[in-house]
Amino acid sequence: MPVYREVNELPHCGSCGKLVSVGGIRVERLGHPLLFCSERCIEVFDSYKVPKYGEAALWEESIVR
Amino acid sequence: MAVAATSTEIRTDPFLLEIIRNFLITTCKEMGIAMMRTSYSPMFNEALDFSCVVFDGKGEMVAQAPYVPAQIGSTVHVVPTAIAEVGAENLEPGDVIFTNDPYRSNCHLPEFVVVKPYFKDGRILAYTANIAHMTDVGGMVPAAFGDHQNIFQEGIRFPPVKIYERDEEIESVFKILISNVRTPKHSYGDMKAMIGSLYLAERRIDELVTRHGVETFEQCCDDVKLVSERLMRAEIAAWPDGEYEAEGLLEDDGVVPDRPWKIKATLVIRGDELIVDFTGSDSQCFGPANQTFGTTASAAYNAVLHMVSSDIPYNHGCYRPISVIAPPGSFMNVSYPGACVGGNSDTHPTTVDVLLEAFSQFSGRSSAADGGTCGCIGFGGQDPETGEPYAHLHLEGVGWGGRADADGNDVQFVKNGNCANTPVEVAEARYPFLNIEYQLEPGQVGHGKHRGGFGSRRVFRFLADGVHISSHTNRHRVKAWGLFGGGEGTNTILAFRRAGETEWVRAREAFGSASYGKFSNIVMNEGDEMLFVTPSGGGYGEPLERDPELVLIDWRDELLSAEQAREHYGVVIDEAAGSVDAAATEALRSERRGGAGL
Ligand SMILES: [Zn+2]
């Protein structure tokens, strides 16, 4: 049986914050490998979150470990 | 978050599309009726605290019935998550997945989600699903609502797993479920009602596919979503581009006394797309008032759907142009192992009202804030006649906020729920209490051109010893706010008195709880009583602009006195004649407008 990973070990989408328990899209942003739940969330991150919040757009919970 | 985009043309004949769309909606309604008639608990068969949906083979919602908005919005995320975690490739005909995990985009622990794949010619063509509120989920209080500080106190949690395999119950899973709740018979019966409705829906979809063919069905699924997406985009495009902010407070978390928690929302309108950004909201609280991601997304959809035409078919397409941002670890997106059972009941309506306030900056469809609580009070103990444990969740209506064209509704369940209360006769027949008073609570509301709706007043008298009462209720301190000059609503009152006493005492004073509305396991005995007054809604517009005839109607209905009519609305009522004194009213209002005002 595969090891069960509790939700605190799983990443959250870098834009919306949703827990991404399987799948997701990994991209480099702000010097880190981040996980996103959809192409649309990457677009919102690039066009809204980063221009508005700068470095603060980055959430620890979204960095792929 | 936004759901995957598409851009194809609508290919299905519009008449056929409408027929199939309505067939799918009717199927969802039929699922609900089946659940209502076959379930065990009043939460299902009286309160109708469930929602039924159909997803297509891509894992996108194509139809829903209008049951509980809070649940429907979360299914957009939790159903695909559940399918992905189990793996569509691991599903076979007759399998059913279930989960109640709030961290996986579910609303809170008591909501159980069941999903069944519908196979045709060896592949999955659709999923039937529903989400329903189980009264008891184990944990530290009967019926789930209290002042928990973590998920383990809230109850048992299931990540997405199969509960049926090839039409057979997975016995071990059922055993784990029903051995961890206070009401095993109800939980088993309710779970079977949920799963039974999936089979019913599957039969209906099979009839549809058999009649019209696989290709037409799949094209229809794509097209109904596309129609909704286009209609939603047209609505958003009509709004002025820009950023619109609003803030509101949830009064406390049940753990830290008198510490309110901030909800901050920014609506970002960019052409035909909308971002609902909750950045700037407080960090997650210590009690159960946190929202999950699913609850927050649901609240965003809920507010948006209040702002657009009700003709838009509700499905995946509506949600495509809407992106939500909910920072992990915040009040709007609780992280493990934070508690969250009350986020779905009491924070959700406040979140919707914060968003409606932001919308009011450019839209006339908005409304003042409502009573902001589901009135969740749990009762539990041992039945004095049968000796069996019971758990009952009481829900109550509140006053809604006034709006541009009407007064707020009276004693209606908050916007996230759509639920009914349990009739007095049903509750009294099943549980050891009487309702010795139940009425509209007249007096103060949020005054306005369109006033807020009234709350209710109910007194319970207990018929047995050892009735454990737990609560997650709101608006004991922070009132519903008004809009455009409308006044605030009134507070909730939840108070107790021991048998033979005359004074009502609230939980903080009587039992030392941190909160007036959020506490666990206080014990009522035979003859003790509990008073529950629900809050009224905020007013919309200046009270001096209220039609005097409407003030007169309220006076005739004994909802306000002639003195209050004069004081709050500048309306002079000739009590002997039973009519408005028009000249005196005009003079008084003109004096008020020219003078210090109200
Ligand atoms: Zn996302």
XYZ file of C-alpha atoms and ligand atoms in Angstrom:
664
model
C 0.000 0.000 0.000
C 1.339 3.472 -0.860
C 2.221 5.635 2.144
C -0.625 7.932 3.144
C 0.494 11.555 3.218
C -1.449 13.721 5.640
C -2.740 17.020 4.289
C -0.084 19.098 6.049
C 2.498 17.387 3.805
C 0.638 18.251 0.611
C 1.057 21.513 -1.361
C -1.494 24.267 -1.918
C -2.022 25.972 -5.285
C 0.216 29.044 -5.501
C -2.634 31.247 -6.663
C -5.948 30.131 -5.175
C -4.681 28.284 -2.084
C -6.565 25.054 -2.718
C -4.928 21.865 -1.458
C -3.578 19.967 -4.456
C -3.573 16.385 -3.241
C -2.747 14.845 -6.638
C -1.575 16.293 -9.948
C -1.153 20.026 -10.397
C 1.224 21.996 -12.615
C 4.762 22.739 -11.453
C 6.413 25.957 -12.663
C 9.301 28.191 -11.554
C 8.224 31.535 -10.150
C 10.013 34.048 -7.908
C 12.987 31.709 -7.732
C 11.031 28.701 -6.445
C 9.345 25.625 -7.915
C 5.646 26.303 -7.269
C 2.592 24.126 -7.728
C -0.623 25.395 -9.314
C -3.962 23.662 -9.697
C -4.687 24.971 -13.217
C -3.373 27.056 -16.114
C -5.850 29.733 -15.136
C -4.360 29.969 -11.645
C -0.887 30.470 -13.150
C -2.326 33.302 -15.256
C -3.921 34.956 -12.205
C -0.640 34.613 -10.290
C 1.381 36.252 -13.080
C -1.039 38.977 -14.099
C -2.561 39.914 -10.727
C -0.836 38.534 -7.651
C 2.798 39.266 -8.501
C 2.184 42.814 -9.822
C 0.062 43.615 -6.770
C 1.864 41.844 -3.934
C 5.421 41.324 -5.248
C 7.400 38.822 -3.166
C 4.454 38.489 -0.790
C 2.591 36.691 -3.587
C 4.693 33.656 -2.712
C 3.279 31.201 -0.172
C 5.508 28.681 1.579
C 2.712 26.137 1.237
C 3.016 26.244 -2.573
C 6.721 25.468 -2.857
C 7.297 21.951 -4.130
C 9.595 20.166 -1.681
C -8.733 29.156 -8.441
C -10.649 29.012 -11.622
C -11.994 26.000 -13.389
C -10.550 24.951 -16.751
C -11.517 27.136 -19.683
C -13.019 26.012 -22.937
C -13.861 27.711 -26.203
C -15.964 25.691 -28.535
C -19.139 26.509 -30.347
C -22.531 25.293 -29.207
C -23.442 22.388 -31.473
C -26.549 20.888 -29.907
C -29.951 21.890 -31.219
C -31.148 24.517 -28.695
C -34.493 22.812 -28.071
C -32.876 19.445 -27.424
C -30.256 21.138 -25.247
C -32.958 22.694 -23.091
C -34.816 19.395 -22.782
C -31.703 17.501 -21.713
C -30.569 20.280 -19.378
C -33.914 20.215 -17.599
C -33.915 16.425 -17.526
C -30.608 16.523 -15.639
C -31.885 19.157 -13.195
C -35.045 17.133 -12.612
C -32.840 14.111 -11.976
C -31.018 16.069 -9.259
C -34.349 17.097 -7.720
C -35.539 13.509 -7.816
C -32.367 12.411 -6.015
C -33.210 14.912 -3.276
C -36.782 13.667 -2.927
C -35.529 10.085 -2.693
C -33.103 11.087 0.062
C -35.797 12.961 1.921
C -38.154 9.982 1.838
C -35.662 7.244 2.662
C -33.395 8.888 5.248
C -33.601 8.538 9.021
C -32.610 11.882 10.527
C -34.570 15.154 10.592
C -31.508 16.886 9.100
C -32.309 15.008 5.907
C -36.063 14.544 5.907
C -37.085 17.866 7.487
C -34.197 20.341 7.145
C -33.217 19.077 3.648
C -29.584 19.779 4.476
C -28.191 18.108 1.364
C -27.468 18.831 -2.295
C -27.550 16.679 -5.390
C -25.412 17.114 -8.484
C -24.452 15.454 -11.757
C -20.922 15.725 -13.117
C -19.829 14.776 -16.630
C -17.061 12.350 -17.499
C -14.528 15.200 -17.357
C -15.350 15.732 -13.710
C -17.215 19.009 -14.316
C -20.638 19.789 -12.868
C -23.418 19.825 -15.450
C -26.511 20.001 -13.249
C -27.613 20.691 -9.690
C -30.868 21.101 -7.831
C -31.322 24.209 -5.709
C -30.851 22.780 -2.245
C -27.932 24.147 -0.158
C -25.712 26.795 -1.843
C -22.847 26.266 0.618
C -22.598 22.620 -0.320
C -23.047 23.053 -4.062
C -20.143 25.489 -4.395
C -17.805 23.150 -2.603
C -18.778 20.164 -4.786
C -17.164 22.006 -7.711
C -13.836 21.263 -5.987
C -14.341 18.326 -3.648
C -15.911 15.958 -6.196
C -13.003 16.233 -8.711
C -10.544 15.971 -5.797
C -12.208 12.793 -4.549
C -12.223 11.264 -8.042
C -8.582 12.206 -8.643
C -7.377 10.806 -5.331
C -9.061 7.440 -5.763
C -8.243 7.553 -9.476
C -10.837 7.260 -12.229
C -8.747 4.390 -13.593
C -9.388 2.483 -10.356
C -13.179 2.790 -10.565
C -15.526 0.084 -11.723
C -19.292 -0.029 -12.247
C -21.031 -0.150 -8.865
C -18.243 1.645 -6.981
C -18.998 4.605 -4.703
C -16.385 6.996 -3.292
C -17.013 8.968 -0.124
C -15.210 11.621 1.921
C -15.919 14.266 4.527
C -12.422 15.786 4.665
C -12.708 19.573 5.084
C -9.108 20.167 4.021
C -9.858 18.684 0.611
C -12.278 21.488 -0.363
C -15.230 20.055 1.547
C -17.192 22.600 3.659
C -16.792 20.986 7.074
C -16.636 17.588 8.740
C -20.399 16.839 8.974
C -20.802 17.139 5.194
C -20.376 13.724 3.603
C -19.805 13.546 -0.134
C -20.616 10.422 -2.148
C -19.710 9.998 -5.827
C -20.651 7.184 -8.202
C -19.302 6.725 -11.728
C -21.793 5.975 -14.499
C -20.270 3.645 -17.085
C -21.399 3.208 -20.665
C -19.599 0.947 -23.128
C -16.765 0.445 -20.676
C -15.952 4.075 -19.925
C -17.101 6.693 -17.450
C -19.634 9.026 -19.026
C -20.827 10.848 -15.900
C -20.747 10.901 -12.116
C -23.764 11.160 -9.858
C -22.987 12.756 -6.522
C -24.483 14.278 -3.455
C -23.321 15.989 -0.309
C -25.294 15.858 2.905
C -25.038 16.961 6.504
C -24.792 14.024 8.916
C -26.100 15.100 12.305
C -23.368 13.464 14.357
C -19.732 12.792 13.435
C -18.416 11.730 16.821
C -16.035 14.203 18.409
C -16.483 16.035 21.673
C -20.067 17.242 21.307
C -23.299 15.672 20.053
C -24.327 17.068 16.650
C -20.898 18.548 15.835
C -21.200 22.263 16.732
C -19.294 23.666 19.736
C -16.055 25.425 20.649
C -13.548 22.901 19.293
C -9.915 23.853 18.929
C -8.825 21.247 16.395
C -10.154 18.741 13.889
C -9.712 15.795 16.244
C -12.202 17.306 18.677
C -14.626 17.821 15.791
C -14.961 14.145 14.909
C -14.016 11.385 12.506
C -12.480 12.324 9.150
C -12.361 10.246 5.993
C -10.080 11.076 3.082
C -11.618 9.980 -0.251
C -12.012 6.185 -0.190
C -14.431 3.678 -1.670
C -17.446 2.776 0.454
C -19.045 0.532 -2.215
C -17.244 -1.822 -4.559
C -19.122 -3.384 -7.480
C -22.493 -2.741 -5.836
C -21.463 -4.217 -2.482
C -20.996 -2.352 0.788
C -17.406 -2.330 2.006
C -18.241 -3.626 5.421
C -15.072 -2.476 7.155
C -15.612 1.142 6.100
C -19.216 1.132 7.303
C -18.078 -0.363 10.609
C -15.503 2.374 11.122
C -18.083 5.044 10.261
C -20.934 3.875 12.439
C -18.783 2.898 15.409
C -17.494 6.477 15.640
C -20.797 8.345 15.835
C -23.418 8.669 18.548
C -26.296 7.733 16.283
C -25.198 4.634 14.345
C -28.665 3.727 13.074
C -29.327 7.214 11.742
C -25.882 7.473 10.199
C -26.209 4.108 8.506
C -29.716 4.885 7.258
C -28.751 8.322 6.034
C -25.664 7.041 4.244
C -27.757 4.378 2.519
C -30.265 7.071 1.499
C -27.436 9.087 -0.024
C -26.076 6.134 -1.952
C -29.540 4.991 -2.984
C -30.169 8.327 -4.629
C -26.992 7.883 -6.693
C -28.414 4.663 -8.109
C -31.682 6.419 -8.939
C -29.843 9.208 -10.772
C -27.715 6.684 -12.608
C -30.844 4.949 -13.899
C -32.205 8.267 -15.159
C -28.957 9.157 -16.922
C -28.877 5.726 -18.498
C -32.408 6.276 -19.839
C -31.259 9.589 -21.297
C -28.125 8.181 -22.901
C -29.983 5.165 -24.247
C -32.511 7.459 -25.883
C -30.170 10.093 -27.337
C -26.829 8.304 -27.651
C -23.423 8.808 -26.098
C -22.247 11.436 -28.544
C -25.290 13.670 -28.082
C -25.092 13.339 -24.308
C -21.437 14.346 -24.201
C -21.978 17.243 -26.595
C -24.902 18.429 -24.453
C -22.735 18.330 -21.334
C -20.186 20.580 -23.032
C -22.852 22.888 -24.414
C -24.836 23.477 -21.204
C -21.608 24.562 -19.547
C -20.724 26.807 -22.455
C -24.122 28.529 -22.377
C -23.703 29.252 -18.672
C -20.153 30.465 -19.131
C -21.203 32.901 -21.854
C -24.092 34.249 -19.786
C -21.864 34.688 -16.731
C -19.143 36.403 -18.743
C -21.714 38.800 -20.205
C -22.889 39.719 -16.691
C -19.339 40.342 -15.454
C -18.432 42.324 -18.568
C -21.315 44.700 -17.795
C -19.736 45.601 -14.438
C -17.203 48.441 -14.333
C -13.581 47.266 -14.362
C -11.745 47.991 -11.152
C -11.041 46.823 -7.616
C -13.706 47.031 -4.913
C -12.836 46.319 -1.284
C -14.920 45.564 1.789
C -14.317 44.230 5.276
C -16.410 42.646 7.982
C -16.004 40.962 11.348
C -16.950 37.594 12.757
C -17.452 38.454 16.407
C -15.394 35.695 18.100
C -14.090 32.172 17.678
C -15.436 30.617 20.876
C -11.951 30.313 22.354
C -10.523 33.836 22.721
C -13.085 36.094 24.449
C -14.175 39.249 22.614
C -11.585 38.920 19.840
C -13.215 39.534 16.442
C -11.832 38.019 13.228
C -11.530 40.064 10.054
C -12.739 39.063 6.623
C -11.263 41.240 3.898
C -12.421 40.852 0.323
C -11.388 42.545 -2.910
C -13.431 42.127 -6.055
C -11.209 42.520 -9.102
C -13.152 42.967 -12.317
C -11.142 42.601 -15.504
C -13.314 42.531 -18.604
C -15.417 39.386 -18.423
C -13.459 37.828 -15.563
C -13.709 38.240 -11.819
C -11.119 37.607 -9.113
C -12.391 37.354 -5.541
C -9.307 37.975 -3.407
C -9.370 37.368 0.358
C -5.752 38.451 0.929
C -5.592 40.627 4.045
C -8.078 38.539 6.026
C -6.955 37.491 9.509
C -4.903 34.393 10.184
C -6.872 31.279 11.080
C -8.594 31.480 14.438
C -8.230 29.152 17.422
C -11.817 27.901 17.384
C -14.108 26.364 14.753
C -15.115 29.573 12.902
C -12.492 29.100 10.168
C -13.616 28.597 6.596
C -12.173 25.834 4.463
C -11.142 26.567 0.885
C -14.367 24.893 -0.266
C -16.485 27.097 1.990
C -14.718 30.252 0.831
C -15.066 29.372 -2.854
C -18.702 28.539 -2.185
C -19.285 31.886 -0.454
C -17.741 33.695 -3.416
C -19.999 31.856 -5.889
C -22.970 32.425 -3.597
C -22.433 36.199 -3.568
C -21.847 36.370 -7.328
C -24.992 34.353 -8.068
C -26.980 36.897 -6.004
C -25.673 39.614 -8.318
C -26.584 38.062 -11.662
C -29.702 36.935 -13.442
C -31.282 33.852 -11.928
C -31.822 32.602 -15.504
C -28.211 31.445 -15.771
C -28.160 27.643 -15.483
C -25.983 26.776 -12.511
C -23.163 24.465 -13.572
C -19.402 24.380 -14.064
C -19.623 27.026 -16.788
C -20.829 29.704 -14.334
C -17.735 29.262 -12.234
C -15.155 29.350 -15.047
C -14.823 33.168 -15.160
C -14.462 33.396 -11.352
C -11.092 33.004 -9.614
C -10.814 32.836 -5.831
C -7.713 33.635 -3.779
C -7.727 32.267 -0.213
C -4.328 32.296 1.524
C -3.549 28.962 3.238
C -3.532 29.230 7.029
C -5.911 32.190 6.991
C -9.410 32.617 8.392
C -10.559 32.012 4.798
C -8.569 28.789 4.227
C -7.911 26.800 7.375
C -4.844 24.591 7.559
C -4.667 21.205 9.291
C -5.399 20.581 12.105
C -7.447 23.779 12.567
C -11.113 23.445 13.518
C -13.697 24.617 10.989
C -17.177 23.248 11.670
C -18.658 26.721 12.261
C -16.941 28.383 9.314
C -19.517 26.806 7.049
C -22.478 27.786 9.219
C -21.692 31.284 10.505
C -18.614 32.662 8.741
C -19.971 31.830 5.286
C -23.015 34.162 5.517
C -20.827 36.964 6.856
C -18.382 36.420 4.001
C -21.250 36.671 1.528
C -22.406 39.900 3.187
C -18.892 41.366 2.988
C -18.881 40.568 -0.724
C -22.361 42.059 -1.172
C -21.074 45.236 0.438
C -18.234 45.310 -2.093
C -20.770 44.720 -4.896
C -22.948 47.550 -3.579
C -20.253 49.966 -4.725
C -21.507 49.496 -8.277
C -24.529 47.182 -8.281
C -28.106 47.866 -7.255
C -28.782 44.163 -6.622
C -26.944 44.103 -3.301
C -28.558 43.902 0.127
C -27.799 44.819 3.725
C -26.317 42.131 5.972
C -28.477 39.336 7.353
C -28.659 37.635 10.753
C -25.440 35.792 9.940
C -25.989 32.552 11.812
C -27.488 29.161 11.041
C -28.513 28.995 14.696
C -26.758 25.658 15.145
C -27.524 24.313 18.593
C -26.811 20.654 19.243
C -28.762 18.529 21.706
C -27.550 15.163 22.917
C -27.976 12.654 25.658
C -29.726 9.410 26.371
C -33.351 9.009 25.454
C -35.251 8.694 28.756
C -37.708 6.187 27.247
C -35.514 3.960 25.069
C -32.129 4.467 26.729
C -30.576 5.028 23.291
C -28.198 7.937 22.682
C -29.556 10.740 20.535
C -28.087 13.764 18.790
C -30.171 16.512 17.273
C -29.069 19.649 15.467
C -31.410 22.604 15.781
C -31.388 25.203 12.974
C -33.157 28.549 13.102
C -34.121 31.309 10.693
C -32.942 34.910 11.048
C -33.902 38.286 9.638
C -32.403 39.051 6.231
C -31.121 42.440 5.128
C -33.278 44.972 3.329
C -32.640 45.288 -0.417
C -33.238 47.787 -3.187
C -36.797 46.700 -3.921
C -38.057 45.007 -0.747
C -37.739 44.504 2.986
C -35.575 41.670 4.267
C -37.232 38.295 4.696
C -38.362 37.325 8.199
C -37.073 34.238 10.033
C -35.479 32.678 7.013
C -32.440 30.433 7.004
C -29.280 32.361 6.059
C -28.098 32.611 2.461
C -25.680 29.683 2.632
C -28.246 27.145 3.716
C -31.721 27.216 2.199
C -32.633 24.747 4.947
C -35.942 24.400 6.721
C -36.231 24.232 10.493
C -37.483 21.064 12.127
C -41.212 21.368 12.853
C -42.001 21.642 16.554
C -44.146 18.514 16.428
C -41.380 16.398 14.907
C -38.706 17.618 17.325
C -40.947 17.216 20.383
C -41.954 13.694 19.342
C -38.329 12.604 19.051
C -36.401 14.554 21.693
C -36.940 15.371 25.392
C -37.989 19.011 25.213
C -41.021 21.158 24.572
C -41.181 24.480 22.754
C -43.289 26.545 25.120
C -42.918 29.701 23.000
C -42.183 30.242 19.305
C -42.972 33.522 17.596
C -41.720 36.370 15.460
C -39.600 38.706 17.604
C -41.019 42.179 17.096
C -39.331 45.389 18.166
C -36.045 46.569 16.765
C -34.833 45.695 13.270
C -32.433 47.446 10.958
C -34.565 50.419 9.982
C -34.436 51.700 6.434
C -36.324 52.573 3.295
C -36.524 48.807 3.138
C -36.109 47.481 6.647
C -34.388 44.302 7.720
C -36.405 41.165 8.355
C -37.369 40.032 11.854
C -35.825 37.193 13.805
C -37.683 34.733 15.996
C -38.051 33.963 19.685
C -38.220 30.420 21.009
C -38.227 28.971 24.529
C -37.326 25.333 25.144
C -38.287 23.472 28.325
C -36.370 20.246 28.990
C -38.183 17.087 29.997
C -35.219 14.969 31.112
C -31.974 15.296 33.020
C -28.601 15.334 31.309
C -29.435 17.072 28.022
C -26.077 18.262 26.660
C -26.305 21.568 24.794
C -23.576 22.846 22.481
C -23.732 25.833 20.190
C -22.046 27.678 17.357
C -24.101 30.835 16.895
C -23.235 34.362 15.879
C -24.303 38.019 16.156
C -24.320 38.107 19.954
C -21.994 41.121 19.735
C -21.621 42.255 16.103
C -24.924 43.260 14.503
C -25.962 42.971 10.864
C -24.901 46.160 9.139
C -27.105 48.422 7.034
C -26.492 49.830 3.555
C -26.971 53.350 2.139
C -28.149 54.856 5.434
C -30.054 51.814 6.710
C -29.705 50.920 10.383
C -28.088 47.935 12.102
C -30.018 44.788 12.951
C -30.266 43.352 16.446
C -28.268 40.794 18.409
C -28.833 37.126 19.061
C -29.838 36.172 22.597
C -29.124 32.678 23.893
C -29.867 32.365 27.618
C -30.798 29.834 30.269
C -32.645 29.508 33.535
C -32.842 26.641 35.969
C -36.224 25.225 36.945
C -38.044 27.669 39.185
C -35.814 30.638 38.389
C -37.129 33.763 36.675
C -33.997 35.485 35.332
C -32.426 34.531 31.999
C -28.629 34.201 32.199
C -26.302 33.919 29.201
C -23.669 31.171 28.790
C -20.673 33.298 29.741
C -22.201 34.289 33.036
C -23.969 31.008 33.740
C -21.329 28.512 32.646
C -18.084 30.464 32.274
C -17.755 29.927 28.510
C -15.453 32.209 26.498
C -18.301 33.191 24.190
C -22.021 33.925 24.388
C -22.711 31.806 21.338
C -19.968 29.205 20.989
C -19.667 26.616 23.745
C -19.748 22.873 24.376
C -21.680 20.472 26.566
C -23.529 22.562 29.091
C -26.026 20.353 30.886
C -29.761 21.042 31.167
C -31.993 19.079 33.479
C -35.723 18.455 33.754
C -37.620 21.740 34.068
C -34.705 23.949 32.960
C -35.368 26.340 30.084
C -33.444 27.899 27.211
C -34.304 31.139 25.368
C -33.158 31.623 21.772
C -33.819 34.948 20.037
C -32.393 35.183 16.531
C -31.030 38.417 15.066
C -32.780 40.751 12.657
C -31.333 42.028 9.390
C -29.832 45.401 8.504
C -31.817 48.147 6.789
C -31.377 49.421 3.217
C -31.649 53.129 2.460
C -32.679 56.075 4.647
C -35.572 55.309 7.050
C -37.111 58.721 6.264
C -37.629 57.528 2.697
C -39.744 54.548 3.740
C -43.250 54.546 2.321
C -45.507 55.616 5.254
C -48.052 52.998 4.185
C -45.440 50.271 4.811
C -44.813 51.702 8.265
C -48.570 51.613 8.869
C -48.760 47.956 7.828
C -45.999 47.098 10.316
C -47.908 49.011 13.018
C -51.107 47.092 12.199
C -49.124 43.861 12.394
C -47.872 44.917 15.840
C -44.281 44.865 14.627
C -43.681 48.409 15.836
C -45.488 50.939 18.016
C -46.784 54.336 16.917
C -44.033 55.838 19.015
C -41.384 53.791 17.173
C -42.937 54.779 13.830
C -42.508 58.402 14.756
C -39.024 57.964 16.212
C -37.452 55.800 13.528
C -39.381 56.721 10.390
C -40.830 60.163 11.029
C -44.292 58.724 10.386
C -47.212 59.982 12.474
C -49.918 57.356 12.907
C -53.402 58.366 13.965
C -54.067 55.375 16.206
C -57.778 56.071 16.614
C -58.330 56.279 12.854
C -55.838 53.503 12.098
C -54.215 55.551 9.356
C -51.217 57.736 8.592
C -51.588 61.424 9.366
C -50.094 62.572 6.063
C -49.761 66.250 6.873
C -48.157 65.650 10.268
C -45.809 63.059 8.720
C -44.704 65.429 5.987
C -44.073 68.176 8.527
C -42.125 65.880 10.861
C -40.006 64.420 8.064
C -39.221 67.812 6.649
C -38.206 69.001 10.108
C -35.971 65.939 10.528
C -34.358 66.370 7.136
C -33.657 70.016 7.827
C -32.623 69.411 11.413
C -30.373 66.998 13.199
C -31.836 63.969 11.461
C -32.418 60.638 13.148
Zn -5.508 27.190 -7.999
